[in-house]
Tab-separated table of C-alpha atoms in Angstrom:
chain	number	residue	atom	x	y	z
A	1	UNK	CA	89.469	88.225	172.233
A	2	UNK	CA	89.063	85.463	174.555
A	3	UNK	CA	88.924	82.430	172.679
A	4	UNK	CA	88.712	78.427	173.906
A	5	UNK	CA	91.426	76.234	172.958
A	6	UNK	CA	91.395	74.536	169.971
A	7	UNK	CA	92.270	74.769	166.446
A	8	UNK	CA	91.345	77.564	164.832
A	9	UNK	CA	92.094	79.146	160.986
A	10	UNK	CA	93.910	82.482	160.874
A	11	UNK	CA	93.501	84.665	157.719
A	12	UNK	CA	94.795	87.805	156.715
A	13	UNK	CA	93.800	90.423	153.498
A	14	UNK	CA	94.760	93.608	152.085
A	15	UNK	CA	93.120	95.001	148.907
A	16	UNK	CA	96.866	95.575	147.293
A	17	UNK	CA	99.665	93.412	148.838
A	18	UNK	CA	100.004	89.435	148.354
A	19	UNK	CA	101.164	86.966	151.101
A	20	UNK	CA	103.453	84.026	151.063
A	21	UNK	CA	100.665	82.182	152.663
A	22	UNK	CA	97.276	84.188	153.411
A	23	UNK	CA	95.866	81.490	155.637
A	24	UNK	CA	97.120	79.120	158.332
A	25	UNK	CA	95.474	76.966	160.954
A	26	UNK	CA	96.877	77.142	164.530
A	27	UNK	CA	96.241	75.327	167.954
A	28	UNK	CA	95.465	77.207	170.828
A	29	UNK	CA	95.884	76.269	173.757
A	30	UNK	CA	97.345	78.336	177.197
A	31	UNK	CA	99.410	81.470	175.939
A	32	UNK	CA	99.971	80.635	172.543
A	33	UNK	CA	101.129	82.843	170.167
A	34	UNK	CA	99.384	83.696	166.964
A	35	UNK	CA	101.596	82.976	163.621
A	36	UNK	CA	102.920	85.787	161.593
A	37	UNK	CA	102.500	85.964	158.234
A	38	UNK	CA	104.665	87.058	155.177
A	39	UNK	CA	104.314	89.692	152.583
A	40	UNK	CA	105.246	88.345	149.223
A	41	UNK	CA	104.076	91.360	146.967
A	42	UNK	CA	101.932	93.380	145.399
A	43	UNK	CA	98.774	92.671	144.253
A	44	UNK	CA	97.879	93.976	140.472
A	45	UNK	CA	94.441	93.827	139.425
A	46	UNK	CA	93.126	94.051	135.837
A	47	UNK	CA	90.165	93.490	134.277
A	48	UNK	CA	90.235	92.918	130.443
A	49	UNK	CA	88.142	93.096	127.162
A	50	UNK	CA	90.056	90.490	126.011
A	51	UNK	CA	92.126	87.262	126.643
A	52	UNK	CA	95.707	88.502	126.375
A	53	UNK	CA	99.437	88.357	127.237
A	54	UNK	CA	100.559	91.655	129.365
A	55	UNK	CA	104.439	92.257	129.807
A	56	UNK	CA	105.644	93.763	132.707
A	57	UNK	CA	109.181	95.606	133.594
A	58	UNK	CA	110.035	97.697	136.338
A	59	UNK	CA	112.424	101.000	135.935
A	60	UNK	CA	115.952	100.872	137.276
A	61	UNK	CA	115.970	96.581	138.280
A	62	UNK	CA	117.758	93.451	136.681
A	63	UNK	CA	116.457	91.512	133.906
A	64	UNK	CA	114.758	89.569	136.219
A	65	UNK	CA	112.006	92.081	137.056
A	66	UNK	CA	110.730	90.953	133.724
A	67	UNK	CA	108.203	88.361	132.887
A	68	UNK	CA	104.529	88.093	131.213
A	69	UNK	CA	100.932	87.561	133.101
A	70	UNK	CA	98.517	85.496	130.847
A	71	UNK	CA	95.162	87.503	130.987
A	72	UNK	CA	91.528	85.760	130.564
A	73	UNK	CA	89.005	88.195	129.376
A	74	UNK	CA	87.088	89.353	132.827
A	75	UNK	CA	88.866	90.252	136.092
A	76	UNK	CA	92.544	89.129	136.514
A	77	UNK	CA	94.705	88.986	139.659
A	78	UNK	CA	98.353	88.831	139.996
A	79	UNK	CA	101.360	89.612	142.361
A	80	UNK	CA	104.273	91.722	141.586
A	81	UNK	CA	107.281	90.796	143.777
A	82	UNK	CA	108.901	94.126	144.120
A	83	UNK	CA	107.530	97.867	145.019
A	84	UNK	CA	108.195	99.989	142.278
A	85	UNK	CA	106.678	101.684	139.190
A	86	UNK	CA	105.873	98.800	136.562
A	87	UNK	CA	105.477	99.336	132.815
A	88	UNK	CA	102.575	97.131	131.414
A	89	UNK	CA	102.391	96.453	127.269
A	90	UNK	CA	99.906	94.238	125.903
A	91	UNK	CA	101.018	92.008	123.289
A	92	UNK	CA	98.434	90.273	121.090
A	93	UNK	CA	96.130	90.876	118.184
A	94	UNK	CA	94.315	93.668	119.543
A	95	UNK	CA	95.263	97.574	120.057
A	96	UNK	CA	94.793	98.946	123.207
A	97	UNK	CA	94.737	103.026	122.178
A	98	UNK	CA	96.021	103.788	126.420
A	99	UNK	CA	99.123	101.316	125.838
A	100	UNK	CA	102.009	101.534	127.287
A	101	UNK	CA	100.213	101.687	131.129
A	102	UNK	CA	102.079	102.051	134.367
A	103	UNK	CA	101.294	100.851	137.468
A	104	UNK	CA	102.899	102.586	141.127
A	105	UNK	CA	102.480	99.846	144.197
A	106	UNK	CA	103.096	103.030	146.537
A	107	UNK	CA	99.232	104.424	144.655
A	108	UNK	CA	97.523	100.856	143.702
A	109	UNK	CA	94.607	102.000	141.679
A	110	UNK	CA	92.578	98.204	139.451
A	111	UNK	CA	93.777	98.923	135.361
A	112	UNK	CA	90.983	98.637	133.343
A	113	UNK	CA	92.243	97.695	129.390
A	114	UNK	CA	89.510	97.458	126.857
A	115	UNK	CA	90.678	97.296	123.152
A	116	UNK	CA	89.618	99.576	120.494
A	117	UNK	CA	90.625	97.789	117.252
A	118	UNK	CA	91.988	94.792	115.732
A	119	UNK	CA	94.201	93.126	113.856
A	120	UNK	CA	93.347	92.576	110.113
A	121	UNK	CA	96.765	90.137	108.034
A	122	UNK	CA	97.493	88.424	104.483
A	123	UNK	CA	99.976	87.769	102.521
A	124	UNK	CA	101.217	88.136	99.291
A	125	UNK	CA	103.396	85.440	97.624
A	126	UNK	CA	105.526	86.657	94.294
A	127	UNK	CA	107.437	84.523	92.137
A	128	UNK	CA	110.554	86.680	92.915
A	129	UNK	CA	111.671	89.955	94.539
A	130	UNK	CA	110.554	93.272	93.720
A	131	UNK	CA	111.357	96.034	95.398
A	132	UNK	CA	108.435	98.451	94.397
A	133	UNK	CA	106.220	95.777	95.850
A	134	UNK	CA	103.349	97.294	97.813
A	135	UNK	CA	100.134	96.374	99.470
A	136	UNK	CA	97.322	99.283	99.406
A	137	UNK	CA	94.432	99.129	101.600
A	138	UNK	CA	91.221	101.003	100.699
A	139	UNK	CA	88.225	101.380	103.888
A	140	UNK	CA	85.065	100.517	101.007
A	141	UNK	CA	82.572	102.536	103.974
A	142	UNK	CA	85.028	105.894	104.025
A	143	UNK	CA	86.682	105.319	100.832
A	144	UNK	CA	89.867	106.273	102.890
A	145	UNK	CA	93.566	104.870	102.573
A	146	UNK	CA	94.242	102.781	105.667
A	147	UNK	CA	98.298	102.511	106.645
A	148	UNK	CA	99.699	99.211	106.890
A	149	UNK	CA	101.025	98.205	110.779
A	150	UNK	CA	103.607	96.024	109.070
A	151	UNK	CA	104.895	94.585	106.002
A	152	UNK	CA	107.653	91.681	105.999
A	153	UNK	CA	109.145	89.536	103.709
A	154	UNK	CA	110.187	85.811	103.943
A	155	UNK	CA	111.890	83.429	101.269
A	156	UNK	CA	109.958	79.605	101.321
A	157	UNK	CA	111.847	76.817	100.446
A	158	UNK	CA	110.744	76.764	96.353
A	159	UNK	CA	112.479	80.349	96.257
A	160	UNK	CA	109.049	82.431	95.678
A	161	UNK	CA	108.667	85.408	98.647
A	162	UNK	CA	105.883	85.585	100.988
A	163	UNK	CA	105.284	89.459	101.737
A	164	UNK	CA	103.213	89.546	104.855
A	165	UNK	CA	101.547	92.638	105.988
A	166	UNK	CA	99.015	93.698	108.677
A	167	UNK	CA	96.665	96.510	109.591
A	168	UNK	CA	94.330	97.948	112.704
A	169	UNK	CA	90.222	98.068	112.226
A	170	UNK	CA	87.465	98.561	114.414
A	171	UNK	CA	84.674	95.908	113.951
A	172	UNK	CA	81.942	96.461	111.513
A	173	UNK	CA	84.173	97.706	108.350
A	174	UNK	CA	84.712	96.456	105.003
A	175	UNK	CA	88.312	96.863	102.880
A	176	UNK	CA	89.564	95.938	99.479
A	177	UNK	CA	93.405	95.216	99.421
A	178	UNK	CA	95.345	95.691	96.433
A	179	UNK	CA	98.793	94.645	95.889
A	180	UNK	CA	100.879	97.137	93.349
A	181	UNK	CA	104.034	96.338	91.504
A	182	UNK	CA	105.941	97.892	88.925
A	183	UNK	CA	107.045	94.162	86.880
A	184	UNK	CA	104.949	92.319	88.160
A	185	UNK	CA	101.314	90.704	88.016
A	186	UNK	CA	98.548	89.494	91.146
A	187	UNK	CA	95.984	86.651	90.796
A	188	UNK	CA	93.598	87.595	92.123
A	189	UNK	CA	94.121	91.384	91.718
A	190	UNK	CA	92.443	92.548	94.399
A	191	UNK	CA	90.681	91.342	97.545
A	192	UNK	CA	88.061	92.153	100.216
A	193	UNK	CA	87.261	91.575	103.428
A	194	UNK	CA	84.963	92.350	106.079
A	195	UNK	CA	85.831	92.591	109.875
A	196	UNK	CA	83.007	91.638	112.418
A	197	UNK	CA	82.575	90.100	115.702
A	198	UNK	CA	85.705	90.597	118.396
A	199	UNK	CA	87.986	87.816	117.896
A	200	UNK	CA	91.329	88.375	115.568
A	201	UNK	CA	93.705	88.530	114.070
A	202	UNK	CA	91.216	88.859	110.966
A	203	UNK	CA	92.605	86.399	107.896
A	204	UNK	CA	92.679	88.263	104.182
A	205	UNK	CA	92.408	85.137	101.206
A	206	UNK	CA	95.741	84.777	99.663
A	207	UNK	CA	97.209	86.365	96.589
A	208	UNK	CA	99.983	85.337	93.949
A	209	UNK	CA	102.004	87.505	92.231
A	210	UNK	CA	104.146	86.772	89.120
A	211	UNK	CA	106.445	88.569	86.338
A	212	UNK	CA	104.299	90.204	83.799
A	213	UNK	CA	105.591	91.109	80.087
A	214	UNK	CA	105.869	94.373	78.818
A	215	UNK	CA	104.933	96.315	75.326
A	216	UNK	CA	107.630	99.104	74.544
A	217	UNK	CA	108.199	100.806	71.308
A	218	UNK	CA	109.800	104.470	69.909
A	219	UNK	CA	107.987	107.135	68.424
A	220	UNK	CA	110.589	108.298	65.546
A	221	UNK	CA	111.604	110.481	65.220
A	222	UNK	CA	111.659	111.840	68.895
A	223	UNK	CA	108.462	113.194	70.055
A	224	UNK	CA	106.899	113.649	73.399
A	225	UNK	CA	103.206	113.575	75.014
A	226	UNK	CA	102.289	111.090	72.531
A	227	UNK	CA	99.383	109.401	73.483
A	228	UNK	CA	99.549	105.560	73.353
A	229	UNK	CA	96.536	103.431	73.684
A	230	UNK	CA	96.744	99.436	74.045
A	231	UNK	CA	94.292	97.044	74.012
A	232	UNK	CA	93.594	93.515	73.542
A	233	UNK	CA	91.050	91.872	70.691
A	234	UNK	CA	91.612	89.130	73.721
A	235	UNK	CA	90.503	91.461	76.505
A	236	UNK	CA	87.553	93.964	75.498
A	237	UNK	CA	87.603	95.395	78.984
A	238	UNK	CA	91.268	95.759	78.392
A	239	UNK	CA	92.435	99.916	77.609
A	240	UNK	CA	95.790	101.060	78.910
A	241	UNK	CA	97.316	104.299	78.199
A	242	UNK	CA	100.678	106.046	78.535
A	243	UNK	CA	102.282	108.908	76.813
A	244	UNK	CA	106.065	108.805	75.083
A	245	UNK	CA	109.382	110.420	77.169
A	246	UNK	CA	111.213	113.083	75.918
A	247	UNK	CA	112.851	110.611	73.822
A	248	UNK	CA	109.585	109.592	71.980
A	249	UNK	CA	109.626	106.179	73.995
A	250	UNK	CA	107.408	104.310	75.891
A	251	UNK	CA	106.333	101.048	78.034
A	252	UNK	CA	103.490	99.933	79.153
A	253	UNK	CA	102.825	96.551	81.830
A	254	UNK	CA	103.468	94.139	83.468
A	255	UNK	CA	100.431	92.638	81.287
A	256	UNK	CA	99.917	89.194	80.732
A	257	UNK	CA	101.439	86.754	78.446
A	258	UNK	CA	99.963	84.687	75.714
A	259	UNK	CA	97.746	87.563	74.752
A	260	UNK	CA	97.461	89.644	71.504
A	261	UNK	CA	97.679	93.477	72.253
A	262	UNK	CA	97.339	96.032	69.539
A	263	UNK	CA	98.783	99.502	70.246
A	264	UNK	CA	97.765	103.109	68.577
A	265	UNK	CA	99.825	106.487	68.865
A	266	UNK	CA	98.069	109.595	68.322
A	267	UNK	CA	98.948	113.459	69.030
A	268	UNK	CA	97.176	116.957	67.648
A	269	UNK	CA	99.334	118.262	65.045
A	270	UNK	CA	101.376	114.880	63.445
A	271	UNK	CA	100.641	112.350	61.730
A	272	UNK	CA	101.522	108.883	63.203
A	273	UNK	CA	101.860	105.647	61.110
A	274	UNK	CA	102.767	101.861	62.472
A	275	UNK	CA	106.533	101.252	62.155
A	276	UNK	CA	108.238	97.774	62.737
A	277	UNK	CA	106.760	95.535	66.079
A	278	UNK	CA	105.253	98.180	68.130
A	279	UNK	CA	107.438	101.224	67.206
A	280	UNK	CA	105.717	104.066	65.338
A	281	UNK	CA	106.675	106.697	62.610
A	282	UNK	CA	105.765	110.413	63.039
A	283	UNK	CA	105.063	113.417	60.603
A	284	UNK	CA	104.536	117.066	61.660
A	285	UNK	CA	101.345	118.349	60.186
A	286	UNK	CA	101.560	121.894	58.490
A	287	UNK	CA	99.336	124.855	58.539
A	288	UNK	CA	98.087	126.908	55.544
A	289	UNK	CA	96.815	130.171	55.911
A	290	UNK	CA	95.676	132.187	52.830
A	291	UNK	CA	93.372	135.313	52.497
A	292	UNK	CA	91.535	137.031	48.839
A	293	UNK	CA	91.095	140.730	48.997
A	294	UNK	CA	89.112	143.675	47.305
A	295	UNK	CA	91.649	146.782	47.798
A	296	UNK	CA	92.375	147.022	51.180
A	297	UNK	CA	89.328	144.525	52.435
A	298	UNK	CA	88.663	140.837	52.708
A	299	UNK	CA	86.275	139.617	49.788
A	300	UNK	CA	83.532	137.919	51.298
A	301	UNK	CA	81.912	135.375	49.817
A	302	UNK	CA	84.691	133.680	47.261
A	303	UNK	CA	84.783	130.400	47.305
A	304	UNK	CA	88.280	129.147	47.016
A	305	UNK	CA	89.561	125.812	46.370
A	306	UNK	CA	92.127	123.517	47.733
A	307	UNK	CA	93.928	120.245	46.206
A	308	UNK	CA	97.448	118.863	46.926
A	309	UNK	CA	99.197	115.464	48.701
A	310	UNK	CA	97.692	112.550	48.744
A	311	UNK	CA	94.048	113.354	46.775
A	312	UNK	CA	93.963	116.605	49.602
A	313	UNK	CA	90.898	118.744	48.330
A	314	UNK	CA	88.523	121.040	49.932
A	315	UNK	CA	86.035	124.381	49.236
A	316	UNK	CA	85.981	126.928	51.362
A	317	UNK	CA	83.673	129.953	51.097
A	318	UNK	CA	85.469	132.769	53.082
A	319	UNK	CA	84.064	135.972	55.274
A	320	UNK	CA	85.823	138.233	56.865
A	321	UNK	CA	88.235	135.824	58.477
A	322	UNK	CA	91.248	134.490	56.576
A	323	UNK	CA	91.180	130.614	55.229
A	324	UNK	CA	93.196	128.555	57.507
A	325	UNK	CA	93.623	124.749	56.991
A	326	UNK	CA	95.453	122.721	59.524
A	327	UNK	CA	96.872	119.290	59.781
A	328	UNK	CA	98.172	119.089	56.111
A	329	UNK	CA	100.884	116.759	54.993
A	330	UNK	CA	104.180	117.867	53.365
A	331	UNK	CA	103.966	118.389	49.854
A	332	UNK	CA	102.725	120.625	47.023
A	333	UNK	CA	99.166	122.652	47.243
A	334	UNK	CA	96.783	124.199	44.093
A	335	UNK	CA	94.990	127.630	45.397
A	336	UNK	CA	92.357	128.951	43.459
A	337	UNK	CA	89.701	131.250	44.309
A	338	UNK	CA	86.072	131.139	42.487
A	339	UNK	CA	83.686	133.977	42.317
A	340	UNK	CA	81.409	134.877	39.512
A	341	UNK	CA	81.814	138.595	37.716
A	342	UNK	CA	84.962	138.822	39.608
A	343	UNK	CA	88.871	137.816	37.649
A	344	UNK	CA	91.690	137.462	40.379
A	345	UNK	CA	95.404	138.069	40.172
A	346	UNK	CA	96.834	135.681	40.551
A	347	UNK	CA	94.461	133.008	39.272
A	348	UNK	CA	95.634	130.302	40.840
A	349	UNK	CA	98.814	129.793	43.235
A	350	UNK	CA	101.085	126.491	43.787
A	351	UNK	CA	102.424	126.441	47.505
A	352	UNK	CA	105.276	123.910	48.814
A	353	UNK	CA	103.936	122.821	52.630
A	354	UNK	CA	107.089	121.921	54.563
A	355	UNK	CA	107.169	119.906	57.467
């Protein structure tokens, strides 16, 4: 084009490279030459849900090919130095479900990110250690168990741990958190939270844990599947149950101190009294089984009567089925069976009940 001398600016564009300097402004005057103008990369284009870091790395290059683009939420521009195929990884407080993405400068296509779900923390701080430590997280619209992203543990200075631990949820839901433990107890012992809007990471309230005490005690001697109750004249709301080990033993916490707790044992077929502290003393109950005949056949109708251990006495009247009596104590028994018009041999009967 024919143009008059003067000075004049001199721009250049392409929808996917970058230039050392897109723009200069020249003199013209007779003959002169037009300046050339540098490449200095490749332009990336992403638009965002959200204000984020990205990470980039290319495949096969030094260390030096690495380095992070600070993303506003809109439309975001930037220029990668070298051709290649990049690897782009978000890193904040929201999850991007397409993450890891790649980008090829030889095929330039804009990267659209939008994320799906945030980032929901809290932590935990326990008076010491514990191992069997956990954090459970409950979804109170699905009623579903929600997997933790993370859980970490740091000491603070005063020795007590902080247990940190994080999760993913879409906006709009509602959670209870519940810390478990084996030894130890939480104040508060549960917590909720709700997760609205689209900024994060989404703070749970605190919660302290500390050691708890502990009820144990022996059934003796040994018996299993004994069922132990405990509760607290403290604490109406208060009912915990556990049943004895093969070894007749059991323990039941962490519960709280300065509390009274009262503890019952019971099981079909003993009898179980209160031993020393919270230990207990069992007796196998006995069965009786006796039967009256005419001949060959059952007499229906006699009434017999029972007495024995500890003021035991009952009347039966029979039919066709034989008398059976369960859950007796050890000890002597008195039989006798009562009918009028009828004599029976023998009249009466004594009968040792073993354990």
């Amino acid at each position: 084009a024919s143009l008059l001398p003067g000075t004049y600016t001199v721009s250049v564009t392409h929808p996917f490279w970058c230039w050392k300097e897109s723009e200069r402004e020249v003199t013209l005057e007779t003959d002169s030459v037009l300046p050339a103008f540098e490449q200095s990369g490749y332009l990336l284009t992403v638009d965002v849900s959200h204000a984020i870091l990205l990470n980039f790395s290319i495949a096969n290059q030094e260390k030096s090919d690495f380095g992070t683009f600070s993303l506003t939420k809109s439309t975001n521009r930037f220029c990668l130095k070298k051709p290649g195929i990049y690897r782009l990884v978000p890193s904040s407080c929201y999850l991007f479900a397409e993450a890891p993405y790649t980008y090829d400068t030889a095929s330039p296509v804009p990267l659209s990110l939008t994320a799906t779900e945030f980032l929901v923390t809290g932590t935990v701080t326990i008076a010491t250690d514990d191992a069997s430590m956990d954090v459970a997280v409950t979804n109170l619209q699905t009623h579903s168990k929600v997997p933790l992203k993370d859980k970490t543990k740091k000491e603070l200075e005063n020795g007590a741990i902080e247990v940190t631990y994080e999760f993913w949820s879409t906006t709009g839901q509602k959670y209870q958190i519940k810390p478990t433990s084996e030894t130890l107890l939480f104040s508060p012992n549960l917590q909720t939270v709700s997760v609205s809007g689209d900024s994060c990471p989404v703070s749970v309230p605190d919660i302290a844990g500390k050691a708890g005490t502990f009820v144990a005690g022996t059934i003796s001697p040994a018996v299993s599947t004994v069922l132990v109750t405990l509760t607290s004249p403290d604490r109406s709301e208060l009912k915990l149950t556990q049943i004895t080990d093969e070894n007749g033993q059991y323990k039941i916490g962490p519960l709280s101190e300065g509390l009274k707790y009262v503890v019952s044992a019971e099981k079909a077929g003993f009898e179980i009294t209160r031993g020393e502290n919270y230990d207990f003393i069992a007796l196998k109950l006995s069965k009786l089984t006796t039967t009256v005949q005419l001949g060959d056949a059952p007499l229906v109708g006699v009434l017999v009567s029972v007495s024995g251990s500890r003021g035991y006495r009952k009347n039966v009247q029979l039919d066709t089925e034989p008398l059976v009596l369960t859950g007796l104590v050890p000890g002597d028994y008195f039989i006798r069976p009562l009918m009028k018009e009828y004599s029976f041999t023998p009249a009466s009967k004594m009968l040792t009940v073993a354990e």
